[in-house]
XYZ file of C-alpha atoms in Angstrom:
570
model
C -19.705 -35.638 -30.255
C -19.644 -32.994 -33.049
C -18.453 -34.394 -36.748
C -17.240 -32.365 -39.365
C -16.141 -32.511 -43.089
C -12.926 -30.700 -43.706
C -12.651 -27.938 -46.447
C -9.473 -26.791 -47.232
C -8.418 -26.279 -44.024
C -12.231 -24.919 -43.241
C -13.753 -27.432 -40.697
C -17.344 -27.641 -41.448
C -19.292 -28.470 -38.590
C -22.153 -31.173 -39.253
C -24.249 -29.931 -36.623
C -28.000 -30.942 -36.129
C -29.775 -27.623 -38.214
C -30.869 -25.279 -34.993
C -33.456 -27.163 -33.530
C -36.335 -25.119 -32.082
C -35.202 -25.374 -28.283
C -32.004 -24.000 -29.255
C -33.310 -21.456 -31.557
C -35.648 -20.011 -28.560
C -32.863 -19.714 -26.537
C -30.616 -18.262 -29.030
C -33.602 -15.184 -29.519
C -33.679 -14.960 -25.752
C -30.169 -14.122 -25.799
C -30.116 -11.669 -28.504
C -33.093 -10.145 -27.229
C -31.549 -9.609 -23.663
C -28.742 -8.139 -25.481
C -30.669 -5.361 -27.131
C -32.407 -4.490 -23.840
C -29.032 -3.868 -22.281
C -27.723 -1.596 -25.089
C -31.209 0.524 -24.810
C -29.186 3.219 -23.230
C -26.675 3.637 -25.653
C -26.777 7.244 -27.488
C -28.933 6.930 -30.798
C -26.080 7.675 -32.602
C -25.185 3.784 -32.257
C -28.164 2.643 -32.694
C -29.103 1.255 -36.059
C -31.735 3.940 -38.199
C -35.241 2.173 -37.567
C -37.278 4.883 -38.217
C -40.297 4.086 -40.768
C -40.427 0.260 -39.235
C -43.262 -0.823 -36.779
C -43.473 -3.812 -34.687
C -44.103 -7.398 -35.933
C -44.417 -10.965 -35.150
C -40.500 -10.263 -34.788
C -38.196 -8.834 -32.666
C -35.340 -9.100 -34.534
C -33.892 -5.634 -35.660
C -33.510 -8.246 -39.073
C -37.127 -9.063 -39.466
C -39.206 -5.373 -38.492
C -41.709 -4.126 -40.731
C -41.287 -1.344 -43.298
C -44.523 0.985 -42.564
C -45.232 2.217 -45.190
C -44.437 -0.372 -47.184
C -41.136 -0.237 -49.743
C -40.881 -1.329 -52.895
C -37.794 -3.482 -54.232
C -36.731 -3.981 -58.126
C -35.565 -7.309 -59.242
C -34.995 -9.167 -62.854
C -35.234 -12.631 -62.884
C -34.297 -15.454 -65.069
C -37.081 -17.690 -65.931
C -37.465 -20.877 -68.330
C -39.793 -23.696 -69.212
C -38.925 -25.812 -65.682
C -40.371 -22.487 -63.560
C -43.649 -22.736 -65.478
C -44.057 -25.993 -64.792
C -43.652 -25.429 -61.240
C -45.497 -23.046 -61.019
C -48.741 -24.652 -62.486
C -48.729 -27.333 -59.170
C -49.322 -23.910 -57.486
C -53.103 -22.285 -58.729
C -53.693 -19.284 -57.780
C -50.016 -18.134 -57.971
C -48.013 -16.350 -60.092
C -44.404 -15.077 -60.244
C -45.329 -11.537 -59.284
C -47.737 -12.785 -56.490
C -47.363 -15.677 -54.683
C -46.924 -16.990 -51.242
C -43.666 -15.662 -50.912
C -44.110 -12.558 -52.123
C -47.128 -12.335 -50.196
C -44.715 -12.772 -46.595
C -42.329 -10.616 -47.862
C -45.128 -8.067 -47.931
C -47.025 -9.232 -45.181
C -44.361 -9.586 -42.690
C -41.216 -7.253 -43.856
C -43.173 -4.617 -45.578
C -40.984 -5.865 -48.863
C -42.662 -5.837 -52.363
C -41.229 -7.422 -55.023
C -41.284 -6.008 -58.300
C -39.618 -7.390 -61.650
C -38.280 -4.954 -64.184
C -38.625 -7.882 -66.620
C -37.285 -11.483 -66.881
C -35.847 -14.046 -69.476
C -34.826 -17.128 -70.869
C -31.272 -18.067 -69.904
C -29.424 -16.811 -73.111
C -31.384 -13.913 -73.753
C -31.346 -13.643 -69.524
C -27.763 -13.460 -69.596
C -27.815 -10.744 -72.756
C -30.174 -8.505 -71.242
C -27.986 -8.618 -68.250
C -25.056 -8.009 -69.747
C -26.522 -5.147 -71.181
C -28.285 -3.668 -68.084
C -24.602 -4.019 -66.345
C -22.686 -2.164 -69.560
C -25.315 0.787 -69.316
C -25.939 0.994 -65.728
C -29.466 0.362 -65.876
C -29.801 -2.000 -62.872
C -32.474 -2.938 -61.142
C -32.572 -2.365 -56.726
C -30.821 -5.526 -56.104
C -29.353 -7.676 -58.948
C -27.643 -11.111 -58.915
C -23.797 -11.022 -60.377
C -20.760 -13.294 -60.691
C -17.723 -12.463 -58.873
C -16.426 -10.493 -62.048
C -19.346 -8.572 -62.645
C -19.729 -7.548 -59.104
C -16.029 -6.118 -59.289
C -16.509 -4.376 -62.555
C -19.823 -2.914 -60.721
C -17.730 -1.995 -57.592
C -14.780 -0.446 -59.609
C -17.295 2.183 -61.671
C -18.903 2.618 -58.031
C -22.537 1.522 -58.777
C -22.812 -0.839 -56.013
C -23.051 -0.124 -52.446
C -20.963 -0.912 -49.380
C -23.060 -3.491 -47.272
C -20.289 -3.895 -44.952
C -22.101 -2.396 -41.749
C -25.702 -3.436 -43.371
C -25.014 -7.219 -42.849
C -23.675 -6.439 -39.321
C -26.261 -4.687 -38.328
C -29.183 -6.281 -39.754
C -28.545 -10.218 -40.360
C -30.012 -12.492 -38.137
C -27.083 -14.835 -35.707
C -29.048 -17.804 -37.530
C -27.926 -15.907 -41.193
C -24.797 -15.409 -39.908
C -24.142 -18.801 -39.010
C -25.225 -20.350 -42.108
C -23.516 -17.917 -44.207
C -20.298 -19.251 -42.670
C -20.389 -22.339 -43.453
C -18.491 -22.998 -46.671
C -15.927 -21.123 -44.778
C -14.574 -17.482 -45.592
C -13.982 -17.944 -49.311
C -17.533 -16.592 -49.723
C -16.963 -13.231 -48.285
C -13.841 -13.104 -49.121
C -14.672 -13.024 -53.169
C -17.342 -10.640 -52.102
C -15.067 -8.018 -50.323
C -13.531 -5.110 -52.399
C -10.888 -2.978 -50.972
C -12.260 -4.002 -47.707
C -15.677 -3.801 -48.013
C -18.043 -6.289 -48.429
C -20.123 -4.946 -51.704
C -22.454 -8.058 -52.114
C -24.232 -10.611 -50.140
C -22.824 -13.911 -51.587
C -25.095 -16.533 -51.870
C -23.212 -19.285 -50.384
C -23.500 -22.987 -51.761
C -22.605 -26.047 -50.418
C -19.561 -27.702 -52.215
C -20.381 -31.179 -51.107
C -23.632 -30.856 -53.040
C -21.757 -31.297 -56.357
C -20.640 -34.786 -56.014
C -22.211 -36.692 -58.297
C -23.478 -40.321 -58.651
C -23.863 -42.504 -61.713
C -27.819 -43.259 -62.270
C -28.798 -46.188 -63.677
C -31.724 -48.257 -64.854
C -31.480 -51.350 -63.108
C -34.357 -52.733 -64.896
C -31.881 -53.051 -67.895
C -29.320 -54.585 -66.159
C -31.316 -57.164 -64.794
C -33.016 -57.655 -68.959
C -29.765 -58.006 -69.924
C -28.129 -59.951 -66.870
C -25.242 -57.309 -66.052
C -24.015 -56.147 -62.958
C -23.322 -52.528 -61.611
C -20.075 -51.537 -62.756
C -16.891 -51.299 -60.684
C -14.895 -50.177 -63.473
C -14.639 -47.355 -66.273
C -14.587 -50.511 -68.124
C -17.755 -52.166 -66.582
C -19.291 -49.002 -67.531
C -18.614 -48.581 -71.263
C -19.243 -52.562 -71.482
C -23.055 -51.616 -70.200
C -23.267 -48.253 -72.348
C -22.754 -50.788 -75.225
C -25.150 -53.078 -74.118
C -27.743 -50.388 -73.843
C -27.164 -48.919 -77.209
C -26.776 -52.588 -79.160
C -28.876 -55.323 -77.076
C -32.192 -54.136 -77.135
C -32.578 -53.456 -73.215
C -36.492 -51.538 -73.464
C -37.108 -55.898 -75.890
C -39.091 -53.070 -78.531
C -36.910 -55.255 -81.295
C -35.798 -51.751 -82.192
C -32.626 -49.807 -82.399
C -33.309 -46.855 -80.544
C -31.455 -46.403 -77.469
C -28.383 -45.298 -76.222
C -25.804 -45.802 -73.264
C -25.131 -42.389 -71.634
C -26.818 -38.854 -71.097
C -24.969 -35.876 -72.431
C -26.205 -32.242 -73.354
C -24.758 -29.826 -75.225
C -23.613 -27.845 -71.861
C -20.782 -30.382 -70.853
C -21.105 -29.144 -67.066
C -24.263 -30.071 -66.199
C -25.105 -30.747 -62.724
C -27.206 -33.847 -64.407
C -26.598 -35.756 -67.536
C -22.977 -33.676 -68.158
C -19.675 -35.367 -68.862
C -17.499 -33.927 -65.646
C -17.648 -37.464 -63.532
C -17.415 -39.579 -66.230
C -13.643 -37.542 -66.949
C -13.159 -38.138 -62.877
C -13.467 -41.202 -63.948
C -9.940 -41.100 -65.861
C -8.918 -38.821 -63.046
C -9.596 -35.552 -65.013
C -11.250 -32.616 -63.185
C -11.444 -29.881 -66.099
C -13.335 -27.366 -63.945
C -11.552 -27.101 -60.937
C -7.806 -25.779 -59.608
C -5.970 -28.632 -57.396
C -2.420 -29.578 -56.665
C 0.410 -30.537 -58.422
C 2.868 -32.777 -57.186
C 4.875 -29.898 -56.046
C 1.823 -28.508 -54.277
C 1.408 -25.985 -56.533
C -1.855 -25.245 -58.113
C -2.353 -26.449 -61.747
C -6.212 -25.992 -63.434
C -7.684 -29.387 -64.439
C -8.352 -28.300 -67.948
C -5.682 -28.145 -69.565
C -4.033 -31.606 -67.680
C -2.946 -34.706 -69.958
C -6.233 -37.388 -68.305
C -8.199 -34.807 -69.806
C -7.507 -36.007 -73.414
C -7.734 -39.432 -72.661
C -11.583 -38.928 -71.074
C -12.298 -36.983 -74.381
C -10.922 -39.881 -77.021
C -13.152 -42.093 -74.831
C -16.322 -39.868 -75.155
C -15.025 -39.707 -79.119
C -15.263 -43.080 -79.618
C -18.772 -44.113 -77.708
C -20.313 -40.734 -79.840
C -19.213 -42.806 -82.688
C -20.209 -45.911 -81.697
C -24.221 -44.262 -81.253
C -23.601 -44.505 -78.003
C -24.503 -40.934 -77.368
C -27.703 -39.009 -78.530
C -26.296 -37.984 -81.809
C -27.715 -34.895 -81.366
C -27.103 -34.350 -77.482
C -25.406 -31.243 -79.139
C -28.225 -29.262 -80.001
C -29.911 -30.243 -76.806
C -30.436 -28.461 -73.952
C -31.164 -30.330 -70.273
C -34.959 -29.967 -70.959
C -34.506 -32.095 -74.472
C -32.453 -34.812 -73.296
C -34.534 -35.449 -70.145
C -37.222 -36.156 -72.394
C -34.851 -39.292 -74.006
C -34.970 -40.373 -70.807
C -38.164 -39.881 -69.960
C -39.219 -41.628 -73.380
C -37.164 -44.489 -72.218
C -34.328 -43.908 -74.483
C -31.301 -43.493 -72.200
C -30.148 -46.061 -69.671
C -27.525 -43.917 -67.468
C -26.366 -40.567 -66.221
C -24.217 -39.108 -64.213
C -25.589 -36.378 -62.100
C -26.036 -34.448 -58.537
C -28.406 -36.138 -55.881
C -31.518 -34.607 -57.186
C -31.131 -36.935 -60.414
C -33.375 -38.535 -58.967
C -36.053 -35.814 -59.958
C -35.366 -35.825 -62.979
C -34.989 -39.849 -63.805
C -38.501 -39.675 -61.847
C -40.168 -38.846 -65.032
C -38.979 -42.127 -66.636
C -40.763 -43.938 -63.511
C -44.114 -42.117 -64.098
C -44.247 -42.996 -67.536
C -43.207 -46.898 -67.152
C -43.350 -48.149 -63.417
C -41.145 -51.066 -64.750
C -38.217 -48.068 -65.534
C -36.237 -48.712 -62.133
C -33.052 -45.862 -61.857
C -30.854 -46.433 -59.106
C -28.185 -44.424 -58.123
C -24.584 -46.077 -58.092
C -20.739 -44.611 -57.163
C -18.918 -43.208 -59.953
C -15.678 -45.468 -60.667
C -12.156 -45.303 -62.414
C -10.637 -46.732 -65.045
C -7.772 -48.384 -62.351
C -10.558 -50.133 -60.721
C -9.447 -47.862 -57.371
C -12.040 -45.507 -55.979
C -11.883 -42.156 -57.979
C -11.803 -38.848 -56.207
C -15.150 -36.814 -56.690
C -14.178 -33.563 -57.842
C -16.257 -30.767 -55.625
C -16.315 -27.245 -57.036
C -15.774 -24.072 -54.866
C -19.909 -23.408 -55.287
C -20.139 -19.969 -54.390
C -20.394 -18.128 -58.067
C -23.500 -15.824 -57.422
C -23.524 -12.385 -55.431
C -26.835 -10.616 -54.265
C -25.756 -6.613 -55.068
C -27.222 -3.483 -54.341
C -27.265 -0.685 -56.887
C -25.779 2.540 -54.917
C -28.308 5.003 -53.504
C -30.905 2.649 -53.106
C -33.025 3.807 -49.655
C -32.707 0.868 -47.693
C -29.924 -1.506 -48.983
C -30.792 -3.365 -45.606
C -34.119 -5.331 -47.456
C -31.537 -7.564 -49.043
C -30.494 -8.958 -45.988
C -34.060 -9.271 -44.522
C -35.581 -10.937 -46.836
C -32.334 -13.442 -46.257
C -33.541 -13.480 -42.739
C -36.778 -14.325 -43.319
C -36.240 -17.170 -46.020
C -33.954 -18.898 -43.241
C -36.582 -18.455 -40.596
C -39.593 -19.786 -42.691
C -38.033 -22.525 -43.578
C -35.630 -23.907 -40.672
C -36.299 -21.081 -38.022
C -38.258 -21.398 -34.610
C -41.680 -19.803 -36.729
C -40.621 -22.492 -39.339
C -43.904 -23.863 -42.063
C -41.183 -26.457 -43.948
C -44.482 -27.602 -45.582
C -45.636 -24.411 -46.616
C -42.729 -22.325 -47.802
C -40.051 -25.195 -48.607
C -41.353 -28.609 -50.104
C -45.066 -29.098 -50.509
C -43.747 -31.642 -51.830
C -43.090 -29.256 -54.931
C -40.380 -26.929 -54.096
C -42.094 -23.651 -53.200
C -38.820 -22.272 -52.134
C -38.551 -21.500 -55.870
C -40.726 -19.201 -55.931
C -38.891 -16.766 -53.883
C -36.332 -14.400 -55.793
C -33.963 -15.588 -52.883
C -33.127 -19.055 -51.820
C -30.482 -19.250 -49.213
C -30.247 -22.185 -47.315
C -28.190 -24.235 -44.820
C -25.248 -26.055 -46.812
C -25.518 -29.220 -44.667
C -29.172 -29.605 -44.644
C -29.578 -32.403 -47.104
C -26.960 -34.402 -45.964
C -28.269 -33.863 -42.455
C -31.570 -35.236 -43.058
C -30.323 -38.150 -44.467
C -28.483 -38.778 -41.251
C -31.564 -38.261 -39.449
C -33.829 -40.442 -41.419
C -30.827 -42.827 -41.218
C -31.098 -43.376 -37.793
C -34.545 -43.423 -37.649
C -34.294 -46.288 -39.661
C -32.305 -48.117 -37.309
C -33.612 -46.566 -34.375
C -37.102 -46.360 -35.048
C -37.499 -43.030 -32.758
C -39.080 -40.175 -34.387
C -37.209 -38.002 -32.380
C -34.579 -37.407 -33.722
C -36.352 -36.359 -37.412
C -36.255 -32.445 -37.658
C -38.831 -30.357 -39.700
C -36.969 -31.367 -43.128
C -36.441 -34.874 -42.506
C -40.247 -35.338 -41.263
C -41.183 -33.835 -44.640
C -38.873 -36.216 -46.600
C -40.706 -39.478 -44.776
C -44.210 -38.317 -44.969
C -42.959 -38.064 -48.967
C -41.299 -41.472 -48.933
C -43.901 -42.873 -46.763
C -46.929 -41.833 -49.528
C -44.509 -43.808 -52.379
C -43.865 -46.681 -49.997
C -47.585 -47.183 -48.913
C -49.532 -45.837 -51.317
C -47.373 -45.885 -54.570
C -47.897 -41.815 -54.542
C -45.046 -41.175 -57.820
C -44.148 -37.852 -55.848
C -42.240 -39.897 -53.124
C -40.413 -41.945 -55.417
C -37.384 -39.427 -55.925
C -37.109 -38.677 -52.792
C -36.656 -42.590 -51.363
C -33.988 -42.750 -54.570
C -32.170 -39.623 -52.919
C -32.970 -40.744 -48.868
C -33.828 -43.681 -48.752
C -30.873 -46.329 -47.209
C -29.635 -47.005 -50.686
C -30.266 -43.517 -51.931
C -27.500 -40.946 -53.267
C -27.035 -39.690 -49.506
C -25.640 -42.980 -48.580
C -23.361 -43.380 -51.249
C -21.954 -39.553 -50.518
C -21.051 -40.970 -46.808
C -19.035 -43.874 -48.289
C -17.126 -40.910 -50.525
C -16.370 -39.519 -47.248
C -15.597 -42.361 -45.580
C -13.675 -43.249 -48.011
C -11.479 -39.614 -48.724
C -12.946 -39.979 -52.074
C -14.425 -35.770 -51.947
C -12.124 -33.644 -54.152
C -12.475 -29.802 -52.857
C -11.249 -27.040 -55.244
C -7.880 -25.512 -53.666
C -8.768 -21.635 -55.244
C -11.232 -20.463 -53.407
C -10.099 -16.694 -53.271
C -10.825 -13.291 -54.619
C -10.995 -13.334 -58.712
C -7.869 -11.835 -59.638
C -7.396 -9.640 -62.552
C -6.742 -12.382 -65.241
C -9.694 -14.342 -63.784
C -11.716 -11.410 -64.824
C -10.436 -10.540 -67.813
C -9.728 -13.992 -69.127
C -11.618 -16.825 -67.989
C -14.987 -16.404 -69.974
C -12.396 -16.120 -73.041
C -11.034 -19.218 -71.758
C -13.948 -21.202 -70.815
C -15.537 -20.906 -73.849
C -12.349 -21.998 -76.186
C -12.441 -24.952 -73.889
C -16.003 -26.417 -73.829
C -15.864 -25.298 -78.038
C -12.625 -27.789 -78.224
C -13.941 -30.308 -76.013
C -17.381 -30.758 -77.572
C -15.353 -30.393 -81.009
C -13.269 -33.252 -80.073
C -16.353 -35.568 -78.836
C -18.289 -35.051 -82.352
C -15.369 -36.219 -84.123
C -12.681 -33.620 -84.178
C -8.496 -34.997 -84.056
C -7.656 -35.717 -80.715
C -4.773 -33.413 -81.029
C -6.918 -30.638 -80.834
C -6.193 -30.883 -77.511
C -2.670 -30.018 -77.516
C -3.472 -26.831 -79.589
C -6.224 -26.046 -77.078
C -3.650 -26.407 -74.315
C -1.065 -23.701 -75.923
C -3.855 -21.878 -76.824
C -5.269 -21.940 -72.840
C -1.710 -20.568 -71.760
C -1.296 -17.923 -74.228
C -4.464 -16.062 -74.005
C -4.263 -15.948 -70.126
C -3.933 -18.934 -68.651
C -0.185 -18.602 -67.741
C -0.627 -15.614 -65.766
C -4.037 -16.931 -64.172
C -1.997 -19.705 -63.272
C 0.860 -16.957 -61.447
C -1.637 -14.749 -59.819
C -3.666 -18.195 -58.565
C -0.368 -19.420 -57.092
C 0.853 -16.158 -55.572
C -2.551 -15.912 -53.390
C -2.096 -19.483 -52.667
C 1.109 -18.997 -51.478
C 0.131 -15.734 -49.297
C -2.735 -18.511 -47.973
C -0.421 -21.192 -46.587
C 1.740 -18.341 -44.710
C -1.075 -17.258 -43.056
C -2.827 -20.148 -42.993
């Protein structure tokens, strides 16, 4: 029996990731397919001339002889160093990744330069404004079109046919045809999007449980079971230091965080501020500029106030605030499934700190939808006149295969346990793959038979396994994320429940998008940070006239007249 989460319409099937039987025969098949066409004028025949045979057969994964070179620019911050330290010998210019690239494509990488994130995204602005772009260059959906419409980019349209692997193409698919359809200009496909699972966006509320128990609370069911235990945490002493010197909830001063932001916590009062969804009248509103947002933002208000709140979670970035948790400062979070990383540095410094994650809840006691974002933002494009535009696509190839193919080294080129996927410049991956090894390990657990554990979900025990046996700290967020009270099993009871929350707009940026919404977003996260340091709540309703008069109103009319067009073909 196949199961399958439903995306707007988009069935996603929740298959088993190509297991290595299957896999085999797949090559077989496209293998005997070539043979036949052997005959075929050259004319049809993909150019392969300057390629010489490899451990591959795949027209997607030949060799470049003599080697090519490839330009890149990367953005790089305090996190990468530190991951790249549990790697000696390695740097960011050569590691093992860019060693197979090399070794097995012919590819080398080369970085025109990299950056911290603001200065990253200045220095690509920039490079984009002059034209000074590197061989292949990462973009957002309205920088690849501005790219596209001065004709810098190139048409990959009949490179991805030609040259991406039936495993690439499958997983490429998967968040349905939103994906290429934001990359696709005038009917052709002018970047490589790289596709992101929605359903990796719900979020969970994290916990020390070692507090509750200090101070004999529950878990809450409730917004209001929740605020009673960020008070508790900021006023009761939970870390018994007989000082005052924690606080309730995680924020930093980028309100969207993946971890320790402020989106759930609004789901929570059924506001979704970064996401399109239905009206009543099944027409498509944006969650921003709704009424529950206001109310989510007094509430925030009133607990920054209270000291609830880091009072300077404002000038913090993600790095600063996890160390308040680390430092055993902060008692919850709301955050993605790998929260469990980054609450894993409060373990190693006090094994008593205990974080388990917990569902988010509402402030009507009923189970609150989990708002899931259309994930797909990034676009891998290639600068026009570039020799072989193909190399984006097989390095693609090759990332797949190394790390879920048939020549698969999971332990190698994925999770050592450190994630050495990282370290390549491209990180594609199948959307379902987390969730899927959860399901495996699941019914290992109640199975006990080992075979049914896949390459990913054997690397996940042996990780859980060395924390569960051996107290090795490296397993520990892992079991928090897979183990049978983990985040994983709490996502299955938001789809059991129809708790997920998928974005409706899921289309091509249309022109207001790309003229407006930076404009936009930025007025919005300025008023709603505003607001939670103290600002009148009726900044709000300014904000919200504000929203529809510098573009929102007609991003609103163009949003509705694709969705429209969508449900008559649909």
């Amino acid at each position: 029996m196949i199961n399958s989460l439903s995306r707007n319409g988009v069935v996603i099937l929740r298959k088993r990731i190509w297991n290595k039987a299957a896999l085999m025969l797949a090559v077989f098949m496209f293998m005997q397919t070539l043979t036949a066409c052997e005959n075929k004028e050259a004319a049809e025949k993909p150019d392969t001339e300057g390629t010489e045979q490899s451990m591959y057969s795949d027209l997607g994964l030949t060799k470049y002889n003599p080697p090519i070179e490839i330009s890149l620019v990367r953005e790089i911050d305090e996190d990468f160093t530190d991951l790249i330290a549990n790697f000696p010998g390695e740097t960011l210019d050569n590691n093992r990744w860019s060693q197979l690239y090399e070794d097995v494509l012919g590819i080398r990488v080369k970085y025109e330069w990299t950056a911290k994130r603001d200065l990253y995204q200045q220095k690509l602005g920039s490079a984009l404004a002059s034209g000074n772009i590197p061989d292949i260059v990462r973009v957002n959906a309205q920088q690849l079109r501005q790219l596209a419409n001065e004709g810098l980019m190139q048409d990959l349209t009949s490179v991805y046919e030609q040259y991406a692997a039936p495993f690439t193409k499958d997983v490429l698919n998967q968040e349905g045809t939103g994906p290429f359809e934001a990359a696709t200009i005038d009917g052709k496909l002018m970047a490589i999007p790289e596709t992101s699972a929605s359903i990796e966006g719900a979020q969970y509320l994290w916990i020390r449980t070692d507090w509750l128990k200090r101070l004999d609370l529950k878990p809450p069911e409730t917004m209001n079971d929740l605020l009673a235990i960020s008070k508790a945490f900021t006023e009761n002493d939970p870390d018994g230091n007989g000082e005052n010197d924690t606080y309730g909830l995680a924020l930093t001063q980028y309100l969207w965080d993946p971890v320790m932001g402020a989106l759930d916590f609004m789901a929570g009062y059924g506001a979704y501020p970064n996401i399109w969804l239905e009206d009543d009248t099944g027409k498509l509103m944006n969650g921003a500029v709704q009424p529950e947002v206001k109310k989510a933002l007094a509430v925030l208000q009133q607990m920054y106030r209270d000291g609830q709140i880091d009072p300077e979670f404002a000038l913090k970035d993600g790095r600063k605030e996890k160390a308040m948790i680390s430092e055993g400062k902060i008692g919850m979070m709301f955050g993605e499934q790998w929260g469990s990383f980054l609450v894993q540095a409060s373990y190693e410094k006090d094994a008593d700190a205990d974080w388990q994650p917990f569902p988010i809840v509402s402030d009507s006691g009923q189970k609150p939808k989990v708002p899931l974002r259309f994930a797909t933002t990034q676009f891998l494009a290639v600068k026009k006149g570039v020799e072989h535009p193909e190399a984006i696509v097989k390095m693609i190839n090759l990332h797949l295969e190394k790390n879920w193919g048939v020549t698969a080294e999971y332990e190698t080129y994925y999770s050592t346990p450190y994630p050495a996927w990282q370290l390549s410049p491209f990180t594609p991956a199948p959307l379902l793959k987390n969730y899927e090894a959860f399901l495996q390990l699941d019914e290992f657990r109640t199975t006990g038979d080992e075979a049914v554990l896949h390459d990913e979900a054997k690397a996940i025990k042996k990780n859980i396994d060395a924390y569960l046996t051996k107290n090795n700290v490296t397993g520990w967020g892992w079991e928090r994320t897979y183990g049978p009270k983990g985040a994983f099993s709490i996502f299955r009871e938001y789809e059991k429940n129809n708790q997920l929350l998928y974005e409706k707009f899921v289309g091509v940026p249309t022109q207001a998008i790309i003229e407006k919404q930076s404009i936009l977003d930025d007025l919005k996260h300025k008023t709603y940070m505003n607001i939670i340091l103290g600002r009148p709540i009726e900044e709000f309703d300014r904000f919200v006239e504000e929203w529809h008069r510098l573009g929102g109103s007609q991003m609103t009319a163009e949003v509705n007249e694709w969705y429209t067009k969508k449900d008559g073909t649909s």
